[in-house]
mmCIF file of C-alpha atoms and ligand atoms in Angstrom:
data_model
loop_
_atom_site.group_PDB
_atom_site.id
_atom_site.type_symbol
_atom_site.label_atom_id
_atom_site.label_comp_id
_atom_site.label_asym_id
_atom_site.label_seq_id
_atom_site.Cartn_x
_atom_site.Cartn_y
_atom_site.Cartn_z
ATOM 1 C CA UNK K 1 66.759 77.395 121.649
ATOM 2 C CA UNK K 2 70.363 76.187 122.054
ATOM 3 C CA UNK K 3 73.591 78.189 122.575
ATOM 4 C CA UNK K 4 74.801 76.970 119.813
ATOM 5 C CA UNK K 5 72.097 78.420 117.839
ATOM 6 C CA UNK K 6 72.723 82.020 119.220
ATOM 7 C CA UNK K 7 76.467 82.006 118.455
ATOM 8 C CA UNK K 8 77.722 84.068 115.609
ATOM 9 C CA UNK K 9 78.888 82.777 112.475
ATOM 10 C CA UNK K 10 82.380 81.209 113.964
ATOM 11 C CA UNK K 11 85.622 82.698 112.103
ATOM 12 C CA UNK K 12 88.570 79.957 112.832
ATOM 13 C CA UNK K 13 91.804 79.214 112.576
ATOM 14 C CA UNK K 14 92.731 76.109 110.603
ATOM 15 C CA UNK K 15 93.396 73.794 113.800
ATOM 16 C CA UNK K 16 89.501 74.903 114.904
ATOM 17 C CA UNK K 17 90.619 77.877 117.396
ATOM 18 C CA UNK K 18 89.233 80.834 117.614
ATOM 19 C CA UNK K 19 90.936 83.230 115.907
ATOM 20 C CA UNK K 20 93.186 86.417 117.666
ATOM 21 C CA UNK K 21 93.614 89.583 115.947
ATOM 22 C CA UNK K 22 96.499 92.465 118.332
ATOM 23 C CA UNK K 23 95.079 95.873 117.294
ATOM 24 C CA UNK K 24 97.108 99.067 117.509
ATOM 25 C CA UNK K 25 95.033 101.989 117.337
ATOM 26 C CA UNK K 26 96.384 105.764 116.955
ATOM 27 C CA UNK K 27 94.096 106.641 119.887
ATOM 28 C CA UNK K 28 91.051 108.488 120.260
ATOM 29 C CA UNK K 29 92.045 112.378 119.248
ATOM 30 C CA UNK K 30 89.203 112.734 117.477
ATOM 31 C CA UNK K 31 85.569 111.799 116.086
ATOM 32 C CA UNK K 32 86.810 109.469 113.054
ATOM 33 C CA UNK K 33 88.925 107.777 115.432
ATOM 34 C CA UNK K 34 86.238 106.612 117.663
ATOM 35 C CA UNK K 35 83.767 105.721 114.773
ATOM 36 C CA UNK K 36 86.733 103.493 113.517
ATOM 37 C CA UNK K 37 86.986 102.300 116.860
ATOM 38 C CA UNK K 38 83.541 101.426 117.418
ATOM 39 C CA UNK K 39 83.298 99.588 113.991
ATOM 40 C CA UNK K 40 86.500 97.365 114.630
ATOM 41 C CA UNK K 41 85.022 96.035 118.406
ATOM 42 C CA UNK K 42 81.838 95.562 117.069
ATOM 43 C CA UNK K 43 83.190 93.720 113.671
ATOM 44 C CA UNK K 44 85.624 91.547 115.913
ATOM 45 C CA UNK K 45 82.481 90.399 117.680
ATOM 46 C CA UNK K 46 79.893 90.110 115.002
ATOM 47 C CA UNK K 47 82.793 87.877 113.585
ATOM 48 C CA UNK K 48 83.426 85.688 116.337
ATOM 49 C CA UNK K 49 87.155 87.038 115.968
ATOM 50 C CA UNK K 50 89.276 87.364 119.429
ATOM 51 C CA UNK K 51 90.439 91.077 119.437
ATOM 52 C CA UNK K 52 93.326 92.209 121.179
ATOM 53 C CA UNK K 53 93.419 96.450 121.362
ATOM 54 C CA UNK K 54 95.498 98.926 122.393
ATOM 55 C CA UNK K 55 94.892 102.730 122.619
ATOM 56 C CA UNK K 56 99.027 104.484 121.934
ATOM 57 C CA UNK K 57 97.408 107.692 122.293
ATOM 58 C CA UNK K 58 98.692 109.358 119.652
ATOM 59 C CA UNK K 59 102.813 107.626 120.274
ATOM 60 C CA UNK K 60 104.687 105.490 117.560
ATOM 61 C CA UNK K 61 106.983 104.291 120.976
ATOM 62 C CA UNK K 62 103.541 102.834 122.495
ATOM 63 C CA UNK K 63 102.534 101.117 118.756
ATOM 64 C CA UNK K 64 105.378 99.645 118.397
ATOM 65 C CA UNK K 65 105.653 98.554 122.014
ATOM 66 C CA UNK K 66 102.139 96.958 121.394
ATOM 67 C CA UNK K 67 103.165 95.527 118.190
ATOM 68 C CA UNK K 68 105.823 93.301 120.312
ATOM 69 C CA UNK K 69 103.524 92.215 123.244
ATOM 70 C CA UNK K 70 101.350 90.796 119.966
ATOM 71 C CA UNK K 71 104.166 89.047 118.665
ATOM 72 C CA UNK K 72 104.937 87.864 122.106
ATOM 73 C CA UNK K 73 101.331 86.724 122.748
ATOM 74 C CA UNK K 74 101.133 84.972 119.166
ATOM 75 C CA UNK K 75 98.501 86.055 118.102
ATOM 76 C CA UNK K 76 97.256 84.938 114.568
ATOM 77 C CA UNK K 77 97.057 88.569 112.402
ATOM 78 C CA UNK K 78 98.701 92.211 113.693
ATOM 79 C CA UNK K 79 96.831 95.142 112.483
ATOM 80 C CA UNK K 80 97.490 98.668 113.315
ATOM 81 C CA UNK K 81 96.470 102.261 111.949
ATOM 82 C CA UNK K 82 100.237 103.655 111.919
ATOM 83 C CA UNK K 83 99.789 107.238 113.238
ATOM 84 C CA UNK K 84 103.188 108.556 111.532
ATOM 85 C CA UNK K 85 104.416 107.140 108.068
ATOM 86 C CA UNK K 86 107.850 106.100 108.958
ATOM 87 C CA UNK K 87 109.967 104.152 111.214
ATOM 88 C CA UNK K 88 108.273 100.782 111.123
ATOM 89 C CA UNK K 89 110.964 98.314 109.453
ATOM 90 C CA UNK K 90 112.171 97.140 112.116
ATOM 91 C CA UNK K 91 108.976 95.751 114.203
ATOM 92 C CA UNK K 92 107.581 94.686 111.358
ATOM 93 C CA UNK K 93 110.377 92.394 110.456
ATOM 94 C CA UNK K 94 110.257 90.947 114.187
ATOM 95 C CA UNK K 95 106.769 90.404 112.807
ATOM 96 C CA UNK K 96 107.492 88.730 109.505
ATOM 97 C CA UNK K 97 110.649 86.814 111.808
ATOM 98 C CA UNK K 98 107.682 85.302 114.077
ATOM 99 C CA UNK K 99 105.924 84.293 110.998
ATOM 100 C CA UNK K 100 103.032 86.667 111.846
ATOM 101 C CA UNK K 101 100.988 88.508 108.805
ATOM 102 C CA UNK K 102 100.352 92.298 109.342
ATOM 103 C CA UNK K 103 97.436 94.283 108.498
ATOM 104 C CA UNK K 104 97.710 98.142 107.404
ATOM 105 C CA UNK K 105 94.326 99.513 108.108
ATOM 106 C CA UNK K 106 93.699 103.721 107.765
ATOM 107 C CA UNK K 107 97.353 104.851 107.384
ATOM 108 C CA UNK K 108 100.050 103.640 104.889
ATOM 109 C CA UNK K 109 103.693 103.465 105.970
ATOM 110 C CA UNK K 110 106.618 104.563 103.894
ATOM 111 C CA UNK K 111 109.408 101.668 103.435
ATOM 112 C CA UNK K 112 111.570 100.577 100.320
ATOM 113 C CA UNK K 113 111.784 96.739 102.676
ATOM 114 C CA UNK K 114 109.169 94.590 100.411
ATOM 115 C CA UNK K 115 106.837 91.964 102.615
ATOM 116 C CA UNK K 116 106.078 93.986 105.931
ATOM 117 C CA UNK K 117 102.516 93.876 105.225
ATOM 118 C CA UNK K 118 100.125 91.536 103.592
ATOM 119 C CA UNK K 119 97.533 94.172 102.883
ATOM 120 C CA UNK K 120 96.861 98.034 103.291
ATOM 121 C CA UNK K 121 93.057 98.867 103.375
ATOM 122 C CA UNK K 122 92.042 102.422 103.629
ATOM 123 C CA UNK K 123 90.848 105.799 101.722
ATOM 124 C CA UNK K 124 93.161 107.615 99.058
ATOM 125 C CA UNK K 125 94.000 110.394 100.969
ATOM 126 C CA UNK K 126 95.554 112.423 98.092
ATOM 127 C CA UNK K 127 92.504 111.789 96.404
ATOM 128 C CA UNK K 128 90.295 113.654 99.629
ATOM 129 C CA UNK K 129 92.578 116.653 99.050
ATOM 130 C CA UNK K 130 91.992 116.979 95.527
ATOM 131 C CA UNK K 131 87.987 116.657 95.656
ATOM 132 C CA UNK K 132 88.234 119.276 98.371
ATOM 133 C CA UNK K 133 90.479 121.597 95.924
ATOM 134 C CA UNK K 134 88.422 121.161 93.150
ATOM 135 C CA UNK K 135 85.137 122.147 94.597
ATOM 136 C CA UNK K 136 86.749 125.360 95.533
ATOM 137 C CA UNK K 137 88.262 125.766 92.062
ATOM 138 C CA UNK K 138 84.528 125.279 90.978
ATOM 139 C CA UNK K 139 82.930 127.272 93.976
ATOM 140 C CA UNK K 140 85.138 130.259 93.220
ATOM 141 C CA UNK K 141 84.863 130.109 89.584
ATOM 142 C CA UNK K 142 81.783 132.878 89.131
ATOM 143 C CA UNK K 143 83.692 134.861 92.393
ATOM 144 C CA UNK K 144 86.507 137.192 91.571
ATOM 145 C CA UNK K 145 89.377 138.369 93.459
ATOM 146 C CA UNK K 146 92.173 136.414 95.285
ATOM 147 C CA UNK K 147 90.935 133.791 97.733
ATOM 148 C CA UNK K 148 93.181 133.447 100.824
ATOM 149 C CA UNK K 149 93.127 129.921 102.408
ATOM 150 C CA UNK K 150 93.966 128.574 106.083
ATOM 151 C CA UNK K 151 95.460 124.946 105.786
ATOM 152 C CA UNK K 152 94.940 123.646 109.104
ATOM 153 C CA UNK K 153 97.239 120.466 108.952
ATOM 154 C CA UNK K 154 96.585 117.095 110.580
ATOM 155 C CA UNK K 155 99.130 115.218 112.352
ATOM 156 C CA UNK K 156 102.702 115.950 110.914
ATOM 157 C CA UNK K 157 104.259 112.865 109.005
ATOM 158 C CA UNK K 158 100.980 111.249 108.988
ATOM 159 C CA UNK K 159 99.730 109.876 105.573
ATOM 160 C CA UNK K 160 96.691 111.494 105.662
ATOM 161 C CA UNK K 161 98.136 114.968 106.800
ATOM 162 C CA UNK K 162 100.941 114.748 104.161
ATOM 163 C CA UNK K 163 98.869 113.162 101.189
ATOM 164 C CA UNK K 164 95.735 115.817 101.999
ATOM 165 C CA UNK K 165 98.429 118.381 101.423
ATOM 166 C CA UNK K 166 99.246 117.413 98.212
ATOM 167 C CA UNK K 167 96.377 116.584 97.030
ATOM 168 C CA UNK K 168 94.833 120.145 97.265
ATOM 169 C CA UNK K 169 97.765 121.516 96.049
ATOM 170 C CA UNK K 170 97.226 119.955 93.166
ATOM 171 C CA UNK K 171 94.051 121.061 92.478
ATOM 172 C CA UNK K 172 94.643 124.843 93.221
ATOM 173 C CA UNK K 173 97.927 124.564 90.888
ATOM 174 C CA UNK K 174 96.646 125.934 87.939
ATOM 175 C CA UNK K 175 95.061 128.512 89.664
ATOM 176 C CA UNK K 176 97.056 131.830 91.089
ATOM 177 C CA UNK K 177 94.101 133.498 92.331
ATOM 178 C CA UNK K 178 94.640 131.049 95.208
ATOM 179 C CA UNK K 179 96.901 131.651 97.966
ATOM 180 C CA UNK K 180 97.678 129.783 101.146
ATOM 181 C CA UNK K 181 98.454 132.174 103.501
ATOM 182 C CA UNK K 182 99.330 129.591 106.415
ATOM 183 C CA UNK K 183 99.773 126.432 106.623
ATOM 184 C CA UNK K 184 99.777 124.832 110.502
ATOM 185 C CA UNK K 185 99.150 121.330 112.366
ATOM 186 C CA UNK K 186 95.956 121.319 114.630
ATOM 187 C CA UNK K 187 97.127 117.800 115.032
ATOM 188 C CA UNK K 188 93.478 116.436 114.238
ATOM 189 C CA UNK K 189 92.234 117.073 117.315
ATOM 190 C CA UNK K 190 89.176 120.404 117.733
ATOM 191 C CA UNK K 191 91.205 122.269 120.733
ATOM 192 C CA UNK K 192 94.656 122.332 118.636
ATOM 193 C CA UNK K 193 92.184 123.400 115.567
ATOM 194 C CA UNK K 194 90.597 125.963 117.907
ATOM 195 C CA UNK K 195 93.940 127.239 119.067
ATOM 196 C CA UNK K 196 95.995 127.279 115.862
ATOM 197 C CA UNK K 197 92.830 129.434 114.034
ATOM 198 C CA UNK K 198 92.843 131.709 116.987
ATOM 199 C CA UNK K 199 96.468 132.273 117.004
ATOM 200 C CA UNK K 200 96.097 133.397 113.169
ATOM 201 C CA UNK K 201 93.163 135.479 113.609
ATOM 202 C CA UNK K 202 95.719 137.559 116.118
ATOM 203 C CA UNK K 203 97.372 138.947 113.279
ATOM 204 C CA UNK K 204 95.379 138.009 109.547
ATOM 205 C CA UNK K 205 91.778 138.624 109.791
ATOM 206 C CA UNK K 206 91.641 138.833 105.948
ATOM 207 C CA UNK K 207 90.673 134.767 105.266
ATOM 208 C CA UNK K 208 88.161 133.247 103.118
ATOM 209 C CA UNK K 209 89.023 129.837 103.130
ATOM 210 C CA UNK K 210 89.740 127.639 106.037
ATOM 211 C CA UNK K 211 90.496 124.005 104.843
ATOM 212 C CA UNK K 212 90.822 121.928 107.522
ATOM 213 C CA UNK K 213 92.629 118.204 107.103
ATOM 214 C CA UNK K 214 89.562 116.989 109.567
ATOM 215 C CA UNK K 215 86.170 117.948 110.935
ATOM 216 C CA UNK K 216 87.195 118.365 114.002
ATOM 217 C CA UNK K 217 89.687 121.018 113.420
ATOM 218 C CA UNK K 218 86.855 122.690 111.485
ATOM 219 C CA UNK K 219 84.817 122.980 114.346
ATOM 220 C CA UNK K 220 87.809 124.324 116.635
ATOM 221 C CA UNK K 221 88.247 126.833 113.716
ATOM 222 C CA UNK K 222 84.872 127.517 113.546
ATOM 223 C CA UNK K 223 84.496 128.247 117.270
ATOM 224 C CA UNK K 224 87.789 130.550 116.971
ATOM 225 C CA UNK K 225 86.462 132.381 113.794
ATOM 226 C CA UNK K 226 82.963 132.903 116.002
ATOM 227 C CA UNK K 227 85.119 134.270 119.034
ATOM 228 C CA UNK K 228 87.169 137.067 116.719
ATOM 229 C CA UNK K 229 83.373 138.032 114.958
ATOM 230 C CA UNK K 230 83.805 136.201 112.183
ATOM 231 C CA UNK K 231 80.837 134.103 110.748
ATOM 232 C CA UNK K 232 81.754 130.428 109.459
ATOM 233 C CA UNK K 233 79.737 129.908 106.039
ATOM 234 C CA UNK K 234 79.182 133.761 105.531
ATOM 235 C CA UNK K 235 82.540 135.898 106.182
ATOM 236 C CA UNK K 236 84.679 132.725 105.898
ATOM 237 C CA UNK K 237 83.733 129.228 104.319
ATOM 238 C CA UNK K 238 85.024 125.843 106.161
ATOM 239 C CA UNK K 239 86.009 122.952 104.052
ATOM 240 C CA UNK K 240 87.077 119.917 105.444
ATOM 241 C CA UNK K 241 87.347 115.935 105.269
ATOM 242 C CA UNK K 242 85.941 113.107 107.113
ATOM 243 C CA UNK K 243 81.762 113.415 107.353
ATOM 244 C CA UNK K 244 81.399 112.405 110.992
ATOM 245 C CA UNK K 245 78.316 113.309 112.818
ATOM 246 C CA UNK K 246 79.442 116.246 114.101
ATOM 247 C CA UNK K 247 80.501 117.906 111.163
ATOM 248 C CA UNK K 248 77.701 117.027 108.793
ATOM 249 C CA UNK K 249 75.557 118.833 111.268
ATOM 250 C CA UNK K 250 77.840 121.702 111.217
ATOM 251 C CA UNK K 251 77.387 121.500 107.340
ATOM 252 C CA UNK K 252 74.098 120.777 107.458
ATOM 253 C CA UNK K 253 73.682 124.518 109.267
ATOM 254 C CA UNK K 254 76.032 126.375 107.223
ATOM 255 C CA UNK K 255 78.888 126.277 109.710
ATOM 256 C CA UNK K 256 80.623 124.356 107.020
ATOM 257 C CA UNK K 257 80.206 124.611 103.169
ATOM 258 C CA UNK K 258 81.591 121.081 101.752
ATOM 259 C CA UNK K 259 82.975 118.003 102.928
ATOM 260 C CA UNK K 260 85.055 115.260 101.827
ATOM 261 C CA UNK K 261 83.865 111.998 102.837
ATOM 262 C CA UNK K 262 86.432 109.355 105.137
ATOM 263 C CA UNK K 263 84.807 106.543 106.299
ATOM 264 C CA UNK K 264 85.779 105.021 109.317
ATOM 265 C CA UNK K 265 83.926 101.932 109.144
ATOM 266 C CA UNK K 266 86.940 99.829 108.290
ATOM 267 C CA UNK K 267 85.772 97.084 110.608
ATOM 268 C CA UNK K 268 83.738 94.656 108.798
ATOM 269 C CA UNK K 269 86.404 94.640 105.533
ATOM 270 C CA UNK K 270 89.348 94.207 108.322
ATOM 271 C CA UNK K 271 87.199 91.304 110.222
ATOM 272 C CA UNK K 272 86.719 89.905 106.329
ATOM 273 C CA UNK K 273 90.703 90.166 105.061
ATOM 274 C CA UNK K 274 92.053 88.884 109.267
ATOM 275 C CA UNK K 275 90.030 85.253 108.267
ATOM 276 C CA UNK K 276 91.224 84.871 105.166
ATOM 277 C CA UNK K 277 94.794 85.709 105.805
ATOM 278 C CA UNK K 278 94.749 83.688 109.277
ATOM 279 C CA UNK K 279 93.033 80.860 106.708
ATOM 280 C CA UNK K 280 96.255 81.052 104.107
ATOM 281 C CA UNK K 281 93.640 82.339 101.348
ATOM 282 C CA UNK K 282 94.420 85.153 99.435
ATOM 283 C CA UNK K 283 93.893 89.056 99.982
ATOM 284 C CA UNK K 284 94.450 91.940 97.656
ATOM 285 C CA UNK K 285 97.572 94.022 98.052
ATOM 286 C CA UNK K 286 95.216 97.317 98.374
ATOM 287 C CA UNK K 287 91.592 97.591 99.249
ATOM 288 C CA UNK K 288 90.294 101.426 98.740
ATOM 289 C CA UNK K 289 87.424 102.286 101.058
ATOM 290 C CA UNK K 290 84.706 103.876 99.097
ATOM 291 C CA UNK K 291 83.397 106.898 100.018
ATOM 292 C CA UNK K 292 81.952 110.668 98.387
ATOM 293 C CA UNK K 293 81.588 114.002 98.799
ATOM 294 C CA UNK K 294 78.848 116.388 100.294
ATOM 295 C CA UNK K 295 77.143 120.059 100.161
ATOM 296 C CA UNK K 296 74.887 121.775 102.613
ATOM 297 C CA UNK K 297 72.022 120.240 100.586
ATOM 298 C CA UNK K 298 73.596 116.636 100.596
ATOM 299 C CA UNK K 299 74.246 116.642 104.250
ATOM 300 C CA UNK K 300 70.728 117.514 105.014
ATOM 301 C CA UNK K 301 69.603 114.590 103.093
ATOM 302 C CA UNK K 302 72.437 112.095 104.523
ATOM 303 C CA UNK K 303 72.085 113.339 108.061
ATOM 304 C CA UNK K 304 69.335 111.195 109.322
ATOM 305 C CA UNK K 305 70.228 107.792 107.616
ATOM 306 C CA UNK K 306 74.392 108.613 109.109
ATOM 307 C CA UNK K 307 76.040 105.843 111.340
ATOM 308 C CA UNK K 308 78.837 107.989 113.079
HETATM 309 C C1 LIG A 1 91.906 109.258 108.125
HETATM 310 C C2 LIG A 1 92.334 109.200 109.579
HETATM 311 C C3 LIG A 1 92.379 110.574 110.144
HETATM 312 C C4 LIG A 1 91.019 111.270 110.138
HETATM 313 C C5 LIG A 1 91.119 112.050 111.400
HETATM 314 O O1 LIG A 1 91.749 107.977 107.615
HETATM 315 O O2 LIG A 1 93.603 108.602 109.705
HETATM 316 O O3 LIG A 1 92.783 110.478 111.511
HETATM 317 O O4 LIG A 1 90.805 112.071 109.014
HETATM 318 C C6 LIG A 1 91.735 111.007 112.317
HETATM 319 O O5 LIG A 1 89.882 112.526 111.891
HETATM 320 O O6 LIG A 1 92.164 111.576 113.490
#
């Protein structure tokens, strides 16, 4: 059999190169991250796509940095997954100066400068926090009493952290019964979950919500609640958002009682929108990643057919 036959389906550029996609990724701080991760390298190659990455550990400075060695380098398409929300005019006009299309993938940026991006694909976070509100609305409906929730925040000025927020809030408006009782940044990651939980079980033990802005803080919440004698899914219920492995077996158990779905698997749709754009063809303005909700029952079910 010849090479050529083996080689995958080639993605190029109009003068017959191989295309190069720069890649700025958040970094790895937590389970989503590395599905999403995982699902852009292995999209790149199934794509026959060049892929340029760079980990900014959790730093705008290092994004931004890495945005400028791809405009440097030329490459054909930038994408990035912009861990804060603001403060990107001005590399993304270099960009737009060097005639080089930009990708939003994950996160949305603020800005009132039109034509920094060509496309934004990822989940409507607002939209996570309200499905997440609602079921507790629903759950608490045939329960009495006030119900004291935990908000356990993802990173502050991120879009997710800030449009969770809302979203939740929305859904527990119209309902007094519902207090938050604190409201803190575990930063995404399980040991700033597991610390922020324990520092709030020093002085309110009274909690019967914890909503956590990730799975990962869950489970850092969940391992704090377990430390101070407090059982996750019977003296206080988790609820949180993404449906990565780990979580959906903590679900699954009764650790957690509902999750939000966030899927991470952006690659394949990113590969897709880089060829056309690096082709001059069209692109929508905004692709929403589909995704759904899940119980203890549901997670059962999903667990064994789950890709991250
Ligand atoms: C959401 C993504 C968030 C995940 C976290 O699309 O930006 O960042 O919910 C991840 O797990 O760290």
């Amino acid at each position: 059999v010849s090479l050529a036959a083996c080689a995958p389906p080639e993605n190029l550029a109009a003068d017959g190169s191989k295309i190069v996609v720069g890649f700025s990724q958040v970094g790895a701080e937590s389970g989503w991250r590395t599905a999403n991760t995982v699902s852009i390298h292995d999209a790149a190659l199934d794509a026959g796509i060049k892929l340029r990455f760079s980990d900014a550990q959790g730093k705008q400075a290092n994004q931004i940095t890495a945005i400028r060695s791809f405009i440097k380098q030329r490459v054909d398409v930038i994408a990035f997954s912009p861990v804060v929300e603001t403060g990107w005019d001005e590399v993304l006009t270099e960009a737009r100066q060097a005639g080089i299309p930009v990708i939003l993938t994950d996160r949305a940026i603020r800005t009132t400068s039109k034509d920094l991006y060509t496309t934004f694909i990822g989940s409507d976070f607002v939209k996570e926090g309200t499905l997440v509100g609602e079921w507790l609305v629903d759950y608490y409906a045939s329960r009495p009493g006030t119900v004291r929730v935990v908000e356990l925040r993802g990173t502050t000025g991120s879009a997710p952290a800030t449009d969770r927020a809302a979203g939740f809030r929305a859904a527990i408006k119209g309902e007094p019964r519902f207090q938050i009782v604190a409201s803190r940044t575990g930063d995404f990651t399980r040991p700033k979950g597991e610390a922020v939980m324990r520092a709030i079980l020093k002085t309110d033990r009274d909690i019967d919500v914890v909503f956590a802005h990730n799975d990962d803080m869950g489970l850092g919440a969940a391992k704090a609640l377990e430390a101070a004698g407090l059982q996750p899914g019977r003296d206080v219920r988790i609820v949180s958002i993404d449906a990565v492995r780990d979580g959906m077996k903590a679900l699954a158990e009764g650790r957690f009682t509902f999750i939000a779905e966030c899927s991470p698997l952006l690659g394949p749709q990113l590969m897709d929108l880089v060829n056309k754009i690096a082709n001059g063809q069209p692109v929508p303005p905004r692709i929403v990643t589909q995704e759904t909700t899940f119980t203890q029952e549901q997670a059962k079910a999903a667990l064994p057919d789950r890709k991250y």
